[in-house]
Amino acid sequence: MDHIENDKQFQGLRVNKGTSEQPSVNPYLNNFKKFKRKSYTVSEYVEGIRKGNISILGQAVTLIESSNPDHYPIAQEVIEKCLPYTGDSVRIGITGVPGAGKSTSIDSFGMHILKGNNKLAVLAIDPSSEVTKGSILGDKTRMERLSTEKNAFIRPSPSAGSLGGVARKTRETIILCEAAGFNRIIVETVGVGQSETAVHSMVDFFLLIQLAGTGDELQGIKRGIMEMADGIVINKADGNNIDKAKLAQSHFKNALHLFPLPDSGWSPKVLTYSGYYEIGIAEVWDMIEEYITFVKNNGYFEYRRNEQAKYWMYESINEQLKSNFYNNPKIQQELKSLEQQILSSQISSFAAANKVLDIYLKH
Ligand code: GDP
């Protein structure tokens, strides 16, 4: 008798019909190909921006932020063509440490600004975003009301590159926003590091948001930042924090007396407000308007903008020279070998620098 295990029903190895290999791209996505972003010509970009088309404006900003060298000349041409339509705006820089209430305040200031029939763009310079990747500043979710307003354009910080590069991109974005009819621009930054100087170099009014602390709030604020401020505002002046805020206000006022009068001829004011409860918002905005009228009358407004334009020319030269130098393959190779020679004490740092610069200049 045949052994029972040889019976068909006990066959161990049975090859099941397998499934075919899945395609690596979901074929469903093919249906969406037609929605792929259209790329525009320079004049289409400019026309779209001039008409206030937010989607085209957003794409043009992406072009500015792009690290693809092919995008650079297109972006520059768009900027150049938008330039004649810019300038008629008020640019405000806002700084404060994380938690000072920048986004809450910008949401409230913004809603107030929009009541005046204005169009507001909120941009940001966040030098840390290169590390953290996700840009925190200028994030739409942090400005809940503004983000649903059609007359508000919110753009987080460009995240690639050096602070200089990031700042240049934001400055160029201002130009496009203004050409698109945004007449109020807020540039936000965190109150740490060098980014305030960059923001200061592109705005008409620089607002420093402070919190009332334990009475020693003046410590830890860099003198340079206070000197840059055209206005200091103490946030969270609400509930049982009002007295502390008033105290901080008088500390700041006293401290400002010790500084020489700024070139603008305007003595910076110190106000208290609450961004969250919307107390004193109009007063902060009135102060900014008052400043703008003041400096427009005494000529400082135009002077500052001209100085900034010159500054940005030099910044742009510096940045382009640097990137041209460091992206040159011959230079990259030479630098590698010089590094080794420095480490093995065959050449001094200075001689190495001269050598590589010579190669570059004779190139
Ligand atoms: P940012 O990091 O400077 O942008 O600060 P946020 O706007 O995110 O605010 C930080 C925290 O402070 C949040 O929990 C806010 O709700 C709170 N906050 C902001 N403004 C005020 C204010 O005017 N009063 C009070 N009591 N809290 C506030």
Tab-separated table of C-alpha atoms and ligand atoms in Angstrom:
chain	number	residue	atom	x	y	z
A	1	MET	CA	0.000	0.000	0.000
A	2	ASP	CA	1.264	3.421	-0.847
A	3	HIS	CA	2.362	5.390	2.222
A	4	ILE	CA	-0.252	7.782	3.443
A	5	GLU	CA	2.136	10.765	3.392
A	6	ASN	CA	2.417	10.439	-0.345
A	7	ASP	CA	-1.188	11.212	-0.605
A	8	LYS	CA	-1.834	14.424	-2.434
A	9	GLN	CA	-3.500	16.009	0.576
A	10	PHE	CA	-0.219	15.946	2.580
A	11	GLN	CA	2.058	17.506	-0.012
A	12	GLY	CA	4.236	19.914	1.974
A	13	LEU	CA	5.589	22.157	-0.645
A	14	ARG	CA	2.995	23.835	-2.572
A	15	VAL	CA	3.795	26.882	-4.622
A	16	ASN	CA	1.128	29.409	-4.274
A	17	LYS	CA	0.415	31.746	-7.091
A	18	GLY	CA	2.274	34.892	-6.094
A	19	THR	CA	1.384	38.482	-6.659
A	20	SER	CA	3.079	40.461	-9.363
A	21	GLU	CA	5.619	43.095	-8.286
A	22	GLN	CA	4.097	46.427	-7.453
A	23	PRO	CA	5.111	49.367	-9.639
A	24	SER	CA	7.347	51.777	-7.765
A	25	VAL	CA	5.199	54.753	-8.733
A	26	ASN	CA	1.538	54.681	-7.895
A	27	PRO	CA	-0.177	54.532	-11.324
A	28	TYR	CA	-3.034	56.501	-9.812
A	29	LEU	CA	-0.755	59.503	-9.675
A	30	ASN	CA	-0.562	59.546	-13.458
A	31	ASN	CA	-4.061	60.931	-13.425
A	32	PHE	CA	-2.706	64.010	-11.699
A	33	LYS	CA	0.061	64.695	-14.164
A	34	LYS	CA	-2.021	67.349	-15.789
A	35	PHE	CA	-2.015	69.242	-12.487
A	36	LYS	CA	1.747	69.464	-12.435
A	37	ARG	CA	2.912	72.978	-11.746
A	38	LYS	CA	3.050	75.025	-14.846
A	39	SER	CA	6.246	76.936	-15.321
A	40	TYR	CA	5.798	80.462	-16.510
A	41	THR	CA	7.793	82.794	-18.676
A	42	VAL	CA	9.273	85.893	-17.073
A	43	SER	CA	6.520	88.115	-18.470
A	44	GLU	CA	3.832	85.689	-17.297
A	45	TYR	CA	5.301	85.831	-13.807
A	46	VAL	CA	5.443	89.610	-13.836
A	47	GLU	CA	1.944	89.963	-15.230
A	48	GLY	CA	0.539	87.492	-12.708
A	49	ILE	CA	2.271	89.254	-9.834
A	50	ARG	CA	1.072	92.658	-10.997
A	51	LYS	CA	-2.475	91.338	-11.062
A	52	GLY	CA	-2.047	90.173	-7.482
A	53	ASN	CA	-2.305	86.486	-8.380
A	54	ILE	CA	-1.236	84.829	-5.125
A	55	SER	CA	-0.461	81.474	-6.658
A	56	ILE	CA	1.915	82.999	-9.225
A	57	LEU	CA	3.435	85.220	-6.532
A	58	GLY	CA	4.040	82.132	-4.392
A	59	GLN	CA	5.687	80.309	-7.283
A	60	ALA	CA	7.896	83.287	-8.077
A	61	VAL	CA	9.019	83.364	-4.435
A	62	THR	CA	9.815	79.654	-4.687
A	63	LEU	CA	11.956	80.504	-7.688
A	64	ILE	CA	13.843	83.107	-5.644
A	65	GLU	CA	14.381	80.540	-2.907
A	66	SER	CA	15.463	77.789	-5.276
A	67	SER	CA	19.036	76.604	-5.162
A	68	ASN	CA	18.815	75.401	-8.752
A	69	PRO	CA	21.202	77.640	-10.728
A	70	ASP	CA	18.822	77.550	-13.736
A	71	HIS	CA	16.216	79.382	-11.687
A	72	TYR	CA	18.497	82.208	-10.649
A	73	PRO	CA	18.516	84.285	-13.873
A	74	ILE	CA	14.746	83.924	-14.290
A	75	ALA	CA	14.140	85.015	-10.708
A	76	GLN	CA	16.476	87.978	-11.127
A	77	GLU	CA	14.700	89.095	-14.277
A	78	VAL	CA	11.312	88.860	-12.588
A	79	ILE	CA	12.636	90.948	-9.681
A	80	GLU	CA	14.126	93.520	-12.052
A	81	LYS	CA	10.840	93.886	-13.892
A	82	CYS	CA	8.875	94.185	-10.649
A	83	LEU	CA	11.182	96.828	-9.199
A	84	PRO	CA	9.448	99.854	-10.789
A	85	TYR	CA	6.234	98.918	-8.986
A	86	THR	CA	7.700	98.797	-5.516
A	87	GLY	CA	8.556	101.210	-2.761
A	88	ASP	CA	5.151	102.613	-1.931
A	89	SER	CA	4.837	100.632	1.253
A	90	VAL	CA	5.613	100.502	4.913
A	91	ARG	CA	8.063	97.789	5.930
A	92	ILE	CA	8.135	96.764	9.556
A	93	GLY	CA	10.621	94.456	11.226
A	94	ILE	CA	9.504	92.598	14.335
A	95	THR	CA	11.834	90.795	16.670
A	96	GLY	CA	11.548	89.141	20.051
A	97	VAL	CA	12.743	85.997	21.753
A	98	PRO	CA	10.769	82.786	21.203
A	99	GLY	CA	7.676	82.988	23.395
A	100	ALA	CA	7.606	86.802	23.403
A	101	GLY	CA	4.376	86.565	21.466
A	102	LYS	CA	5.463	87.490	17.953
A	103	SER	CA	3.001	85.334	16.083
A	104	THR	CA	0.091	86.134	18.402
A	105	SER	CA	0.919	89.820	18.054
A	106	ILE	CA	1.369	89.739	14.287
A	107	ASP	CA	-2.008	88.025	14.017
A	108	SER	CA	-3.578	90.893	16.004
A	109	PHE	CA	-1.546	93.692	14.384
A	110	GLY	CA	-2.301	92.158	11.002
A	111	MET	CA	-6.045	92.088	11.559
A	112	HIS	CA	-5.840	95.722	12.631
A	113	ILE	CA	-3.777	96.654	9.574
A	114	LEU	CA	-6.237	94.943	7.236
A	115	LYS	CA	-9.099	97.043	8.636
A	116	GLY	CA	-7.391	100.025	7.036
A	117	ASN	CA	-7.927	98.574	3.555
A	118	ASN	CA	-4.334	97.454	3.317
A	119	LYS	CA	-2.732	94.336	1.920
A	120	LEU	CA	-0.253	92.716	4.273
A	121	ALA	CA	2.616	90.338	3.591
A	122	VAL	CA	4.274	88.572	6.514
A	123	LEU	CA	7.754	87.256	5.769
A	124	ALA	CA	10.416	85.869	8.043
A	125	ILE	CA	14.125	85.455	8.514
A	126	ASP	CA	14.936	82.449	10.591
A	127	PRO	CA	18.636	81.657	10.652
A	128	SER	CA	18.014	78.501	12.631
A	129	SER	CA	15.761	76.984	10.017
A	130	GLU	CA	18.722	75.555	8.176
A	131	VAL	CA	19.335	73.353	11.153
A	132	THR	CA	15.756	72.656	12.132
A	133	LYS	CA	14.628	72.448	8.494
A	134	GLY	CA	11.025	73.278	9.272
A	135	SER	CA	10.821	77.055	9.468
A	136	ILE	CA	8.970	78.133	12.539
A	137	LEU	CA	8.738	81.815	11.829
A	138	GLY	CA	6.104	83.091	9.477
A	139	ASP	CA	4.310	79.807	9.805
A	140	LYS	CA	0.677	80.111	8.783
A	141	THR	CA	-0.603	77.921	11.565
A	142	ARG	CA	0.763	80.398	14.067
A	143	MET	CA	-1.369	83.197	12.641
A	144	GLU	CA	-4.766	81.642	12.594
A	145	ARG	CA	-6.916	84.581	11.646
A	146	LEU	CA	-4.525	86.227	9.233
A	147	SER	CA	-3.938	83.016	7.343
A	148	THR	CA	-7.554	82.924	6.203
A	149	GLU	CA	-7.584	86.539	5.037
A	150	LYS	CA	-7.392	87.040	1.314
A	151	ASN	CA	-5.466	90.299	1.703
A	152	ALA	CA	-2.732	88.646	3.717
A	153	PHE	CA	0.199	86.715	2.287
A	154	ILE	CA	2.209	84.701	4.799
A	155	ARG	CA	5.475	83.104	3.846
A	156	PRO	CA	7.843	81.242	6.175
A	157	SER	CA	11.548	81.902	6.155
A	158	PRO	CA	13.582	80.610	3.237
A	159	SER	CA	15.553	77.814	4.800
A	160	ALA	CA	18.552	77.206	2.612
A	161	GLY	CA	21.925	78.830	2.890
A	162	SER	CA	23.760	81.329	5.011
A	163	LEU	CA	22.054	84.135	6.898
A	164	GLY	CA	23.184	86.511	4.137
A	165	GLY	CA	21.588	84.300	1.506
A	166	VAL	CA	18.381	83.855	3.482
A	167	ALA	CA	18.161	87.602	4.091
A	168	ARG	CA	18.712	88.419	0.429
A	169	LYS	CA	15.894	86.084	-0.545
A	170	THR	CA	13.547	87.747	1.927
A	171	ARG	CA	14.544	91.168	0.673
A	172	GLU	CA	13.803	90.068	-2.903
A	173	THR	CA	10.491	88.601	-1.793
A	174	ILE	CA	9.548	92.038	-0.420
A	175	ILE	CA	9.980	93.431	-3.941
A	176	LEU	CA	7.647	90.846	-5.464
A	177	CYS	CA	5.053	91.324	-2.714
A	178	GLU	CA	5.035	95.061	-3.206
A	179	ALA	CA	4.664	94.664	-6.958
A	180	ALA	CA	1.672	92.430	-6.187
A	181	GLY	CA	0.050	95.298	-4.291
A	182	PHE	CA	1.024	94.434	-0.728
A	183	ASN	CA	1.539	97.841	0.860
A	184	ARG	CA	2.334	96.671	4.380
A	185	ILE	CA	5.195	94.249	4.898
A	186	ILE	CA	6.122	92.627	8.181
A	187	VAL	CA	9.436	90.822	8.454
A	188	GLU	CA	9.665	88.680	11.545
A	189	THR	CA	12.790	87.330	13.165
A	190	VAL	CA	13.871	85.717	16.420
A	191	GLY	CA	15.716	87.859	18.889
A	192	VAL	CA	18.852	85.826	18.869
A	193	GLY	CA	22.002	86.160	16.860
A	194	GLN	CA	22.683	88.281	13.829
A	195	SER	CA	19.343	88.153	12.128
A	196	GLU	CA	18.126	91.471	13.574
A	197	THR	CA	20.801	93.347	11.671
A	198	ALA	CA	19.644	91.687	8.476
A	199	VAL	CA	16.012	92.591	9.148
A	200	HIS	CA	16.927	96.110	10.213
A	201	SER	CA	18.609	96.564	6.850
A	202	MET	CA	15.361	96.015	4.958
A	203	VAL	CA	12.666	97.738	7.006
A	204	ASP	CA	11.480	101.266	7.750
A	205	PHE	CA	10.516	100.596	11.351
A	206	PHE	CA	12.070	98.094	13.700
A	207	LEU	CA	9.892	96.892	16.558
A	208	LEU	CA	11.298	95.026	19.527
A	209	ILE	CA	8.838	92.891	21.492
A	210	GLN	CA	9.782	92.397	25.120
A	211	LEU	CA	8.249	90.698	28.116
A	212	ALA	CA	8.053	92.005	31.629
A	213	GLY	CA	10.288	89.887	33.773
A	214	THR	CA	11.517	90.070	37.289
A	215	GLY	CA	12.828	93.580	37.064
A	216	ASP	CA	16.101	92.620	35.475
A	217	GLU	CA	14.681	92.439	31.962
A	218	LEU	CA	17.293	94.801	30.633
A	219	GLN	CA	19.926	92.206	31.235
A	220	GLY	CA	20.433	89.872	28.403
A	221	ILE	CA	19.225	92.269	25.750
A	222	LYS	CA	22.057	93.187	23.558
A	223	ARG	CA	22.681	96.888	23.517
A	224	GLY	CA	22.901	96.758	19.730
A	225	ILE	CA	19.367	95.464	19.429
A	226	MET	CA	17.985	98.201	21.651
A	227	GLU	CA	19.833	100.788	19.631
A	228	MET	CA	18.298	99.465	16.446
A	229	ALA	CA	14.736	99.610	17.787
A	230	ASP	CA	12.456	102.437	16.663
A	231	GLY	CA	9.917	101.219	19.185
A	232	ILE	CA	9.930	98.815	22.113
A	233	VAL	CA	6.681	97.150	23.114
A	234	ILE	CA	6.064	95.085	26.208
A	235	ASN	CA	3.644	92.305	25.461
A	236	LYS	CA	1.296	90.348	27.716
A	237	ALA	CA	0.217	93.457	29.620
A	238	ASP	CA	-2.957	91.731	30.746
A	239	GLY	CA	-4.447	90.213	33.910
A	240	ASN	CA	-2.127	90.452	36.862
A	241	ASN	CA	0.815	91.123	34.608
A	242	ILE	CA	-0.179	94.739	33.935
A	243	ASP	CA	1.820	96.265	36.784
A	244	LYS	CA	4.919	94.313	35.907
A	245	ALA	CA	4.580	95.443	32.304
A	246	LYS	CA	4.301	99.086	33.386
A	247	LEU	CA	7.393	98.681	35.533
A	248	ALA	CA	9.300	97.175	32.630
A	249	GLN	CA	8.100	100.079	30.494
A	250	SER	CA	9.699	102.604	32.830
A	251	HIS	CA	12.931	100.586	32.955
A	252	PHE	CA	13.162	100.594	29.197
A	253	LYS	CA	12.313	104.280	28.981
A	254	ASN	CA	15.094	105.092	31.408
A	255	ALA	CA	17.547	102.882	29.588
A	256	LEU	CA	16.744	104.522	26.254
A	257	HIS	CA	17.533	107.933	27.706
A	258	LEU	CA	21.116	106.800	28.016
A	259	PHE	CA	21.427	106.272	24.286
A	260	PRO	CA	22.129	109.132	21.914
A	261	LEU	CA	19.227	110.261	19.728
A	262	PRO	CA	19.151	108.022	16.630
A	263	ASP	CA	19.936	109.430	13.162
A	264	SER	CA	16.243	109.503	12.382
A	265	GLY	CA	15.721	112.207	14.989
A	266	TRP	CA	12.942	110.087	16.453
A	267	SER	CA	13.080	109.137	20.130
A	268	PRO	CA	12.022	105.489	20.323
A	269	LYS	CA	8.829	104.981	22.292
A	270	VAL	CA	8.043	102.280	24.802
A	271	LEU	CA	4.468	100.974	24.995
A	272	THR	CA	2.701	98.112	26.735
A	273	TYR	CA	0.032	95.985	25.069
A	274	SER	CA	-1.507	92.551	24.947
A	275	GLY	CA	-1.342	90.714	21.657
A	276	TYR	CA	-3.558	87.934	22.916
A	277	TYR	CA	-6.312	90.047	24.470
A	278	GLU	CA	-5.893	92.764	21.870
A	279	ILE	CA	-5.352	95.591	24.298
A	280	GLY	CA	-3.341	98.529	22.990
A	281	ILE	CA	-2.948	97.173	19.458
A	282	ALA	CA	-4.181	100.367	17.804
A	283	GLU	CA	-1.736	102.411	19.903
A	284	VAL	CA	1.221	100.340	18.742
A	285	TRP	CA	0.147	100.738	15.159
A	286	ASP	CA	-0.462	104.475	15.622
A	287	MET	CA	3.094	104.804	16.905
A	288	ILE	CA	4.398	103.197	13.712
A	289	GLU	CA	2.251	105.466	11.535
A	290	GLU	CA	3.434	108.475	13.518
A	291	TYR	CA	7.048	107.468	12.997
A	292	ILE	CA	6.536	107.029	9.261
A	293	THR	CA	4.988	110.493	8.940
A	294	PHE	CA	7.822	111.935	11.029
A	295	VAL	CA	10.627	110.427	8.934
A	296	LYS	CA	8.872	111.106	5.652
A	297	ASN	CA	8.727	114.772	6.635
A	298	ASN	CA	12.348	115.056	7.695
A	299	GLY	CA	13.719	113.073	4.740
A	300	TYR	CA	15.078	110.206	6.811
A	301	PHE	CA	12.641	107.695	5.301
A	302	GLU	CA	14.104	108.122	1.836
A	303	TYR	CA	17.638	108.365	3.167
A	304	ARG	CA	17.289	105.037	5.010
A	305	ARG	CA	15.849	103.307	1.963
A	306	ASN	CA	18.678	104.606	-0.215
A	307	GLU	CA	21.254	103.456	2.289
A	308	GLN	CA	19.593	100.052	2.373
A	309	ALA	CA	19.616	99.822	-1.420
A	310	LYS	CA	23.354	100.497	-1.419
A	311	TYR	CA	23.896	98.009	1.387
A	312	TRP	CA	22.099	95.312	-0.566
A	313	MET	CA	24.176	95.948	-3.641
A	314	TYR	CA	27.314	95.242	-1.619
A	315	GLU	CA	25.717	92.284	0.118
A	316	SER	CA	24.786	90.860	-3.235
A	317	ILE	CA	28.294	91.353	-4.596
A	318	ASN	CA	29.793	89.681	-1.531
A	319	GLU	CA	27.455	86.767	-1.735
A	320	GLN	CA	27.946	86.189	-5.440
A	321	LEU	CA	31.717	86.500	-5.254
A	322	LYS	CA	31.796	83.992	-2.460
A	323	SER	CA	29.544	81.479	-4.120
A	324	ASN	CA	31.368	81.857	-7.445
A	325	PHE	CA	34.658	81.229	-5.680
A	326	TYR	CA	33.608	78.269	-3.563
A	327	ASN	CA	31.589	76.592	-6.301
A	328	ASN	CA	34.493	76.633	-8.724
A	329	PRO	CA	35.647	72.981	-9.106
A	330	LYS	CA	39.285	73.951	-9.599
A	331	ILE	CA	39.212	76.021	-6.413
A	332	GLN	CA	37.465	73.241	-4.509
A	333	GLN	CA	40.209	70.828	-5.503
A	334	GLU	CA	42.956	73.280	-4.670
A	335	LEU	CA	41.420	74.026	-1.256
A	336	LYS	CA	41.326	70.357	-0.398
A	337	SER	CA	44.998	69.925	-1.130
A	338	LEU	CA	45.921	73.175	0.660
A	339	GLU	CA	44.031	72.030	3.751
A	340	GLN	CA	46.239	68.972	3.872
A	341	GLN	CA	49.353	71.061	3.388
A	342	ILE	CA	48.316	73.335	6.248
A	343	LEU	CA	47.725	70.353	8.513
A	344	SER	CA	51.159	68.966	7.738
A	345	SER	CA	52.706	72.424	8.261
A	346	GLN	CA	53.929	72.645	4.688
A	347	ILE	CA	52.309	76.023	4.153
A	348	SER	CA	50.892	78.766	6.365
A	349	SER	CA	47.186	79.626	6.333
A	350	PHE	CA	47.905	83.043	4.844
A	351	ALA	CA	50.173	81.779	2.111
A	352	ALA	CA	47.571	79.147	1.284
A	353	ALA	CA	44.873	81.812	1.041
A	354	ASN	CA	47.036	83.937	-1.230
A	355	LYS	CA	47.873	80.984	-3.398
A	356	VAL	CA	44.284	79.967	-3.962
A	357	LEU	CA	43.160	83.565	-4.550
A	358	ASP	CA	45.934	83.962	-7.120
A	359	ILE	CA	44.704	80.881	-8.930
A	360	TYR	CA	41.147	82.236	-8.854
A	361	LEU	CA	42.040	85.709	-10.074
A	362	LYS	CA	44.225	84.462	-12.907
A	363	HIS	CA	41.604	81.931	-13.856
B	1	GDP	P1	6.491	83.685	19.541
B	1	GDP	O1	7.319	82.489	19.802
B	1	GDP	O2	7.238	84.939	19.860
B	1	GDP	O3	5.866	83.718	18.203
B	1	GDP	O4	5.297	83.640	20.636
B	1	GDP	P2	3.779	83.150	20.496
B	1	GDP	O5	2.956	84.151	19.784
B	1	GDP	O6	3.772	81.766	19.961
B	1	GDP	O7	3.317	83.181	22.010
B	1	GDP	C1	3.935	82.384	23.020
B	1	GDP	C2	2.948	82.107	24.113
B	1	GDP	O8	2.579	83.323	24.762
B	1	GDP	C3	1.658	81.481	23.625
B	1	GDP	O9	1.262	80.511	24.554
B	1	GDP	C4	0.689	82.626	23.604
B	1	GDP	O10	-0.640	82.231	23.798
B	1	GDP	C5	1.173	83.493	24.752
B	1	GDP	N1	0.858	84.906	24.511
B	1	GDP	C6	1.131	85.605	23.402
B	1	GDP	N2	0.689	86.871	23.516
B	1	GDP	C7	0.145	86.973	24.749
B	1	GDP	C8	-0.484	88.039	25.473
B	1	GDP	O11	-0.644	89.166	24.980
B	1	GDP	N3	-0.918	87.767	26.729
B	1	GDP	C9	-0.761	86.559	27.299
B	1	GDP	N4	-1.195	86.389	28.539
B	1	GDP	N5	-0.192	85.521	26.647
B	1	GDP	C10	0.245	85.717	25.391
